[in-house]
Amino acid sequence: MEKLVDDRHDFLTGTEGEYLGVKYKWTKDDEGHQLLVLVDDEQENLAWKTKKLLTDTNALEAYQAVVRLAVKDYLLHKQSKDRLKEVREKYARK
């Protein structure tokens, strides 16, 4: 584990992609936390934050799994909010 936690290198910052129609990017903050940011409708949403930068490229696969889970969770939450809005509007008209 110590091999993974190392502030000297930062292999995820600047990594961007798209999964299930949601854009994501990895960045870091001033305190050395790795941040997963989801970008949807031009809004940035912090989805995940590490305690320290992970540097071993073998960890990349684990971070890809984090992206998949975070995006799916975000989309489910967004879908639920949209559905609730639909139901409220439908019953408000009656």
Short mmCIF file of N, CA, C and O in Angstrom, two decimals:
data_model
loop_
_atom_site.label_atom_id
_atom_site.label_comp_id
_atom_site.label_asym_id
_atom_site.label_seq_id
_atom_site.Cartn_x
_atom_site.Cartn_y
_atom_site.Cartn_z
N MET A 1 0.83 -1.20 0.00
CA MET A 1 0.00 0.00 0.00
C MET A 1 0.86 1.25 0.00
O MET A 1 0.53 2.23 -0.64
N GLU A 2 1.96 1.22 0.72
CA GLU A 2 2.83 2.39 0.74
C GLU A 2 3.35 2.72 -0.65
O GLU A 2 3.57 3.88 -0.97
N LYS A 3 3.51 1.70 -1.47
CA LYS A 3 3.96 1.91 -2.84
C LYS A 3 2.95 2.76 -3.61
O LYS A 3 3.31 3.55 -4.47
N LEU A 4 1.66 2.60 -3.29
CA LEU A 4 0.62 3.34 -4.00
C LEU A 4 0.50 4.78 -3.55
O LEU A 4 0.13 5.65 -4.32
N VAL A 5 0.77 5.03 -2.29
CA VAL A 5 0.58 6.37 -1.74
C VAL A 5 1.91 7.10 -1.76
O VAL A 5 2.79 6.82 -0.97
N ASP A 6 2.03 8.04 -2.67
CA ASP A 6 3.29 8.72 -2.87
C ASP A 6 2.99 10.07 -3.50
O ASP A 6 2.40 10.14 -4.55
N ASP A 7 3.37 11.15 -2.86
CA ASP A 7 3.05 12.49 -3.35
C ASP A 7 3.96 12.95 -4.48
O ASP A 7 3.77 14.03 -5.02
N ARG A 8 4.97 12.17 -4.86
CA ARG A 8 5.90 12.64 -5.88
C ARG A 8 5.36 12.57 -7.29
O ARG A 8 5.75 13.32 -8.15
N HIS A 9 4.46 11.64 -7.55
CA HIS A 9 3.94 11.46 -8.90
C HIS A 9 2.43 11.54 -8.88
O HIS A 9 1.79 11.25 -7.89
N ASP A 10 1.87 11.87 -9.99
CA ASP A 10 0.43 12.08 -10.08
C ASP A 10 -0.02 11.62 -11.45
O ASP A 10 0.04 12.37 -12.41
N PHE A 11 -0.41 10.35 -11.57
CA PHE A 11 -0.70 9.82 -12.90
C PHE A 11 -2.13 10.03 -13.36
O PHE A 11 -2.44 9.79 -14.50
N LEU A 12 -3.03 10.46 -12.49
CA LEU A 12 -4.42 10.62 -12.90
C LEU A 12 -4.79 12.04 -13.29
O LEU A 12 -5.67 12.25 -14.12
N THR A 13 -4.17 13.04 -12.68
CA THR A 13 -4.54 14.43 -12.96
C THR A 13 -4.41 14.70 -14.45
O THR A 13 -3.42 14.36 -15.08
N GLY A 14 -5.46 15.28 -14.99
CA GLY A 14 -5.49 15.56 -16.42
C GLY A 14 -6.16 14.46 -17.22
O GLY A 14 -6.43 14.64 -18.40
N THR A 15 -6.44 13.33 -16.58
CA THR A 15 -7.13 12.25 -17.27
C THR A 15 -8.60 12.61 -17.39
O THR A 15 -9.23 12.99 -16.42
N GLU A 16 -9.11 12.53 -18.60
CA GLU A 16 -10.51 12.85 -18.86
C GLU A 16 -11.12 11.75 -19.70
O GLU A 16 -10.42 11.01 -20.37
N GLY A 17 -12.42 11.66 -19.65
CA GLY A 17 -13.10 10.67 -20.46
C GLY A 17 -14.60 10.86 -20.40
O GLY A 17 -15.09 11.87 -19.89
N GLU A 18 -15.30 9.88 -20.91
CA GLU A 18 -16.75 9.91 -20.89
C GLU A 18 -17.23 8.49 -20.66
O GLU A 18 -16.69 7.54 -21.22
N TYR A 19 -18.22 8.35 -19.80
CA TYR A 19 -18.79 7.05 -19.51
C TYR A 19 -20.30 7.21 -19.39
O TYR A 19 -20.77 8.09 -18.66
N LEU A 20 -21.05 6.43 -20.15
CA LEU A 20 -22.51 6.49 -20.18
C LEU A 20 -23.03 7.90 -20.43
O LEU A 20 -24.02 8.34 -19.86
N GLY A 21 -22.31 8.64 -21.27
CA GLY A 21 -22.74 9.99 -21.64
C GLY A 21 -22.37 11.06 -20.64
O GLY A 21 -22.70 12.23 -20.83
N VAL A 22 -21.68 10.71 -19.57
CA VAL A 22 -21.27 11.69 -18.57
C VAL A 22 -19.75 11.86 -18.68
O VAL A 22 -19.00 10.90 -18.60
N LYS A 23 -19.33 13.10 -18.85
CA LYS A 23 -17.90 13.38 -18.92
C LYS A 23 -17.34 13.40 -17.51
O LYS A 23 -18.01 13.79 -16.56
N TYR A 24 -16.09 12.97 -17.40
CA TYR A 24 -15.42 13.01 -16.10
C TYR A 24 -13.99 13.48 -16.30
O TYR A 24 -13.44 13.42 -17.40
N LYS A 25 -13.43 13.96 -15.21
CA LYS A 25 -12.02 14.33 -15.24
C LYS A 25 -11.44 14.13 -13.85
O LYS A 25 -12.14 14.25 -12.85
N TRP A 26 -10.17 13.77 -13.83
CA TRP A 26 -9.44 13.64 -12.58
C TRP A 26 -8.60 14.90 -12.41
O TRP A 26 -7.96 15.37 -13.35
N THR A 27 -8.59 15.42 -11.23
CA THR A 27 -7.78 16.59 -10.91
C THR A 27 -7.29 16.43 -9.48
O THR A 27 -7.47 15.38 -8.87
N LYS A 28 -6.64 17.42 -8.94
CA LYS A 28 -6.22 17.36 -7.54
C LYS A 28 -6.42 18.72 -6.91
O LYS A 28 -6.52 19.74 -7.60
N ASP A 29 -6.48 18.72 -5.60
CA ASP A 29 -6.62 19.99 -4.90
C ASP A 29 -5.27 20.38 -4.28
O ASP A 29 -4.28 19.66 -4.40
N ASP A 30 -5.25 21.51 -3.62
CA ASP A 30 -4.00 22.03 -3.03
C ASP A 30 -3.48 21.17 -1.88
O ASP A 30 -2.32 21.27 -1.51
N GLU A 31 -4.34 20.33 -1.32
CA GLU A 31 -3.94 19.49 -0.19
C GLU A 31 -3.46 18.12 -0.64
O GLU A 31 -3.18 17.26 0.19
N GLY A 32 -3.39 17.88 -1.94
CA GLY A 32 -2.89 16.62 -2.45
C GLY A 32 -3.91 15.52 -2.56
O GLY A 32 -3.57 14.35 -2.64
N HIS A 33 -5.19 15.87 -2.58
CA HIS A 33 -6.24 14.88 -2.77
C HIS A 33 -6.51 14.71 -4.26
O HIS A 33 -6.55 15.68 -5.00
N GLN A 34 -6.69 13.49 -4.68
CA GLN A 34 -7.10 13.21 -6.05
C GLN A 34 -8.61 13.36 -6.10
O GLN A 34 -9.32 12.84 -5.25
N LEU A 35 -9.14 14.09 -7.09
CA LEU A 35 -10.57 14.38 -7.18
C LEU A 35 -11.13 13.84 -8.49
O LEU A 35 -10.56 14.05 -9.55
N LEU A 36 -12.26 13.16 -8.40
CA LEU A 36 -13.00 12.74 -9.58
C LEU A 36 -14.17 13.71 -9.73
O LEU A 36 -15.01 13.81 -8.85
N VAL A 37 -14.19 14.43 -10.84
CA VAL A 37 -15.22 15.43 -11.10
C VAL A 37 -16.06 14.97 -12.29
O VAL A 37 -15.51 14.65 -13.34
N LEU A 38 -17.38 14.92 -12.10
CA LEU A 38 -18.29 14.58 -13.19
C LEU A 38 -18.82 15.88 -13.77
O LEU A 38 -19.19 16.79 -13.03
N VAL A 39 -18.84 15.97 -15.11
CA VAL A 39 -19.28 17.18 -15.79
C VAL A 39 -20.54 16.83 -16.57
O VAL A 39 -20.50 16.03 -17.50
N ASP A 40 -21.66 17.44 -16.18
CA ASP A 40 -22.94 17.15 -16.83
C ASP A 40 -23.70 18.46 -16.96
O ASP A 40 -23.82 19.21 -16.00
N ASP A 41 -24.19 18.73 -18.15
CA ASP A 41 -24.90 19.99 -18.41
C ASP A 41 -24.07 21.19 -17.97
O ASP A 41 -24.55 22.13 -17.34
N GLU A 42 -22.78 21.12 -18.27
CA GLU A 42 -21.82 22.19 -17.97
C GLU A 42 -21.64 22.42 -16.47
O GLU A 42 -21.03 23.40 -16.06
N GLN A 43 -22.17 21.54 -15.64
CA GLN A 43 -21.97 21.65 -14.20
C GLN A 43 -20.95 20.61 -13.76
O GLN A 43 -20.96 19.47 -14.22
N GLU A 44 -20.07 21.01 -12.84
CA GLU A 44 -19.09 20.09 -12.31
C GLU A 44 -19.57 19.60 -10.95
O GLU A 44 -20.01 20.39 -10.11
N ASN A 45 -19.50 18.29 -10.75
CA ASN A 45 -19.94 17.67 -9.52
C ASN A 45 -18.82 16.80 -8.97
O ASN A 45 -18.38 15.87 -9.65
N LEU A 46 -18.39 17.10 -7.77
CA LEU A 46 -17.36 16.29 -7.13
C LEU A 46 -17.97 14.94 -6.77
O LEU A 46 -18.94 14.87 -6.04
N ALA A 47 -17.40 13.88 -7.31
CA ALA A 47 -17.95 12.54 -7.09
C ALA A 47 -17.11 11.72 -6.12
O ALA A 47 -17.63 10.84 -5.45
N TRP A 48 -15.81 12.01 -6.04
CA TRP A 48 -14.95 11.20 -5.20
C TRP A 48 -13.69 11.96 -4.88
O TRP A 48 -13.19 12.74 -5.69
N LYS A 49 -13.15 11.71 -3.70
CA LYS A 49 -11.94 12.40 -3.25
C LYS A 49 -11.08 11.41 -2.47
O LYS A 49 -11.56 10.74 -1.58
N THR A 50 -9.78 11.30 -2.85
CA THR A 50 -8.87 10.40 -2.14
C THR A 50 -8.24 11.13 -0.97
O THR A 50 -8.31 12.35 -0.87
N LYS A 51 -7.58 10.36 -0.13
CA LYS A 51 -6.84 10.97 0.97
C LYS A 51 -5.50 11.50 0.47
O LYS A 51 -5.01 12.50 0.94
N LYS A 52 -4.91 10.81 -0.49
CA LYS A 52 -3.63 11.23 -1.08
C LYS A 52 -3.63 10.82 -2.54
O LYS A 52 -4.45 10.02 -2.98
N LEU A 53 -2.68 11.35 -3.29
CA LEU A 53 -2.54 10.96 -4.69
C LEU A 53 -2.07 9.52 -4.78
O LEU A 53 -1.17 9.12 -4.07
N LEU A 54 -2.69 8.75 -5.64
CA LEU A 54 -2.21 7.39 -5.89
C LEU A 54 -1.38 7.41 -7.15
O LEU A 54 -1.73 8.05 -8.13
N THR A 55 -0.28 6.71 -7.13
CA THR A 55 0.68 6.89 -8.20
C THR A 55 1.01 5.64 -9.00
O THR A 55 1.59 5.72 -10.05
N ASP A 56 0.68 4.49 -8.53
CA ASP A 56 1.04 3.26 -9.22
C ASP A 56 0.08 3.05 -10.39
O ASP A 56 -1.13 3.02 -10.21
N THR A 57 0.60 2.90 -11.58
CA THR A 57 -0.27 2.75 -12.75
C THR A 57 -1.13 1.49 -12.67
O THR A 57 -2.14 1.39 -13.34
N ASN A 58 -0.76 0.53 -11.84
CA ASN A 58 -1.62 -0.64 -11.65
C ASN A 58 -2.92 -0.24 -10.98
O ASN A 58 -3.92 -0.95 -11.08
N ALA A 59 -2.92 0.87 -10.28
CA ALA A 59 -4.13 1.35 -9.61
C ALA A 59 -5.11 1.97 -10.61
O ALA A 59 -6.26 2.21 -10.27
N LEU A 60 -4.66 2.22 -11.83
CA LEU A 60 -5.52 2.85 -12.83
C LEU A 60 -6.80 2.03 -13.05
O LEU A 60 -7.88 2.60 -13.17
N GLU A 61 -6.69 0.74 -13.07
CA GLU A 61 -7.86 -0.11 -13.25
C GLU A 61 -8.87 0.10 -12.11
O GLU A 61 -10.07 0.16 -12.34
N ALA A 62 -8.36 0.23 -10.91
CA ALA A 62 -9.24 0.48 -9.77
C ALA A 62 -9.93 1.83 -9.91
O ALA A 62 -11.12 1.96 -9.61
N TYR A 63 -9.22 2.83 -10.37
CA TYR A 63 -9.82 4.15 -10.55
C TYR A 63 -10.84 4.15 -11.68
O TYR A 63 -11.83 4.87 -11.63
N GLN A 64 -10.62 3.34 -12.69
CA GLN A 64 -11.63 3.23 -13.75
C GLN A 64 -12.91 2.63 -13.18
O GLN A 64 -14.01 3.03 -13.56
N ALA A 65 -12.77 1.70 -12.27
CA ALA A 65 -13.95 1.13 -11.61
C ALA A 65 -14.66 2.20 -10.78
O ALA A 65 -15.89 2.25 -10.75
N VAL A 66 -13.90 3.07 -10.13
CA VAL A 66 -14.49 4.17 -9.36
C VAL A 66 -15.29 5.08 -10.29
O VAL A 66 -16.40 5.49 -9.96
N VAL A 67 -14.75 5.37 -11.46
CA VAL A 67 -15.46 6.20 -12.44
C VAL A 67 -16.78 5.54 -12.81
O VAL A 67 -17.84 6.18 -12.79
N ARG A 68 -16.73 4.26 -13.12
CA ARG A 68 -17.97 3.57 -13.52
C ARG A 68 -19.01 3.62 -12.41
O ARG A 68 -20.18 3.91 -12.65
N LEU A 69 -18.59 3.34 -11.19
CA LEU A 69 -19.53 3.37 -10.07
C LEU A 69 -20.07 4.77 -9.80
O LEU A 69 -21.27 4.96 -9.58
N ALA A 70 -19.20 5.77 -9.83
CA ALA A 70 -19.62 7.14 -9.55
C ALA A 70 -20.60 7.65 -10.61
O ALA A 70 -21.60 8.29 -10.29
N VAL A 71 -20.32 7.37 -11.88
CA VAL A 71 -21.20 7.82 -12.95
C VAL A 71 -22.55 7.12 -12.85
O VAL A 71 -23.60 7.76 -12.97
N LYS A 72 -22.55 5.82 -12.62
CA LYS A 72 -23.82 5.11 -12.51
C LYS A 72 -24.65 5.63 -11.33
O LYS A 72 -25.85 5.82 -11.45
N ASP A 73 -24.00 5.88 -10.20
CA ASP A 73 -24.70 6.42 -9.04
C ASP A 73 -25.25 7.81 -9.35
O ASP A 73 -26.40 8.13 -9.02
N TYR A 74 -24.45 8.63 -10.00
CA TYR A 74 -24.88 9.98 -10.37
C TYR A 74 -26.09 9.94 -11.30
O TYR A 74 -27.07 10.66 -11.11
N LEU A 75 -26.04 9.08 -12.31
CA LEU A 75 -27.14 8.98 -13.27
C LEU A 75 -28.42 8.46 -12.60
O LEU A 75 -29.51 8.93 -12.91
N LEU A 76 -28.29 7.50 -11.70
CA LEU A 76 -29.47 7.00 -10.98
C LEU A 76 -30.10 8.11 -10.14
O LEU A 76 -31.32 8.27 -10.11
N HIS A 77 -29.26 8.87 -9.47
CA HIS A 77 -29.76 9.99 -8.66
C HIS A 77 -30.44 11.04 -9.54
O HIS A 77 -31.53 11.52 -9.23
N LYS A 78 -29.81 11.36 -10.65
CA LYS A 78 -30.38 12.35 -11.57
C LYS A 78 -31.71 11.85 -12.16
O LYS A 78 -32.68 12.60 -12.24
N GLN A 79 -31.75 10.59 -12.53
CA GLN A 79 -32.97 9.99 -13.08
C GLN A 79 -34.09 10.03 -12.05
O GLN A 79 -35.24 10.34 -12.38
N SER A 80 -33.76 9.73 -10.81
CA SER A 80 -34.76 9.77 -9.74
C SER A 80 -35.31 11.17 -9.54
O SER A 80 -36.52 11.36 -9.37
N LYS A 81 -34.42 12.17 -9.57
CA LYS A 81 -34.86 13.55 -9.42
C LYS A 81 -35.75 13.97 -10.58
O LYS A 81 -36.78 14.62 -10.38
N ASP A 82 -35.38 13.57 -11.79
CA ASP A 82 -36.18 13.91 -12.97
C ASP A 82 -37.55 13.24 -12.90
O ASP A 82 -38.57 13.84 -13.24
N ARG A 83 -37.57 11.99 -12.47
CA ARG A 83 -38.84 11.26 -12.37
C ARG A 83 -39.74 11.88 -11.30
O ARG A 83 -40.94 12.04 -11.50
N LEU A 84 -39.17 12.26 -10.17
CA LEU A 84 -39.93 12.91 -9.11
C LEU A 84 -40.52 14.23 -9.59
O LEU A 84 -41.68 14.55 -9.33
N LYS A 85 -39.73 14.97 -10.36
CA LYS A 85 -40.20 16.23 -10.92
C LYS A 85 -41.39 15.99 -11.86
O LYS A 85 -42.39 16.71 -11.82
N GLU A 86 -41.28 14.96 -12.70
CA GLU A 86 -42.38 14.59 -13.62
C GLU A 86 -43.65 14.29 -12.85
O GLU A 86 -44.74 14.75 -13.20
N VAL A 87 -43.53 13.47 -11.82
CA VAL A 87 -44.70 13.06 -11.04
C VAL A 87 -45.33 14.27 -10.35
O VAL A 87 -46.55 14.45 -10.37
N ARG A 88 -44.50 15.13 -9.78
CA ARG A 88 -45.02 16.33 -9.13
C ARG A 88 -45.77 17.22 -10.12
O ARG A 88 -46.83 17.75 -9.81
N GLU A 89 -45.19 17.41 -11.30
CA GLU A 89 -45.84 18.25 -12.31
C GLU A 89 -47.15 17.62 -12.78
O GLU A 89 -48.14 18.31 -12.98
N LYS A 90 -47.18 16.31 -12.94
CA LYS A 90 -48.38 15.61 -13.38
C LYS A 90 -49.51 15.79 -12.38
O LYS A 90 -50.65 16.11 -12.75
N TYR A 91 -49.22 15.62 -11.11
CA TYR A 91 -50.27 15.71 -10.10
C TYR A 91 -50.60 17.15 -9.72
O TYR A 91 -51.67 17.42 -9.21
N ALA A 92 -49.69 18.07 -10.00
CA ALA A 92 -49.97 19.48 -9.73
C ALA A 92 -51.01 20.02 -10.71
O ALA A 92 -51.74 20.97 -10.41
N ARG A 93 -51.07 19.43 -11.91
CA ARG A 93 -52.01 19.88 -12.94
C ARG A 93 -53.45 19.43 -12.64
O ARG A 93 -54.38 19.99 -13.13
N LYS A 94 -53.60 18.38 -11.86
CA LYS A 94 -54.94 17.83 -11.59
C LYS A 94 -55.67 18.62 -10.55
O LYS A 94 -55.28 19.31 -9.76
#
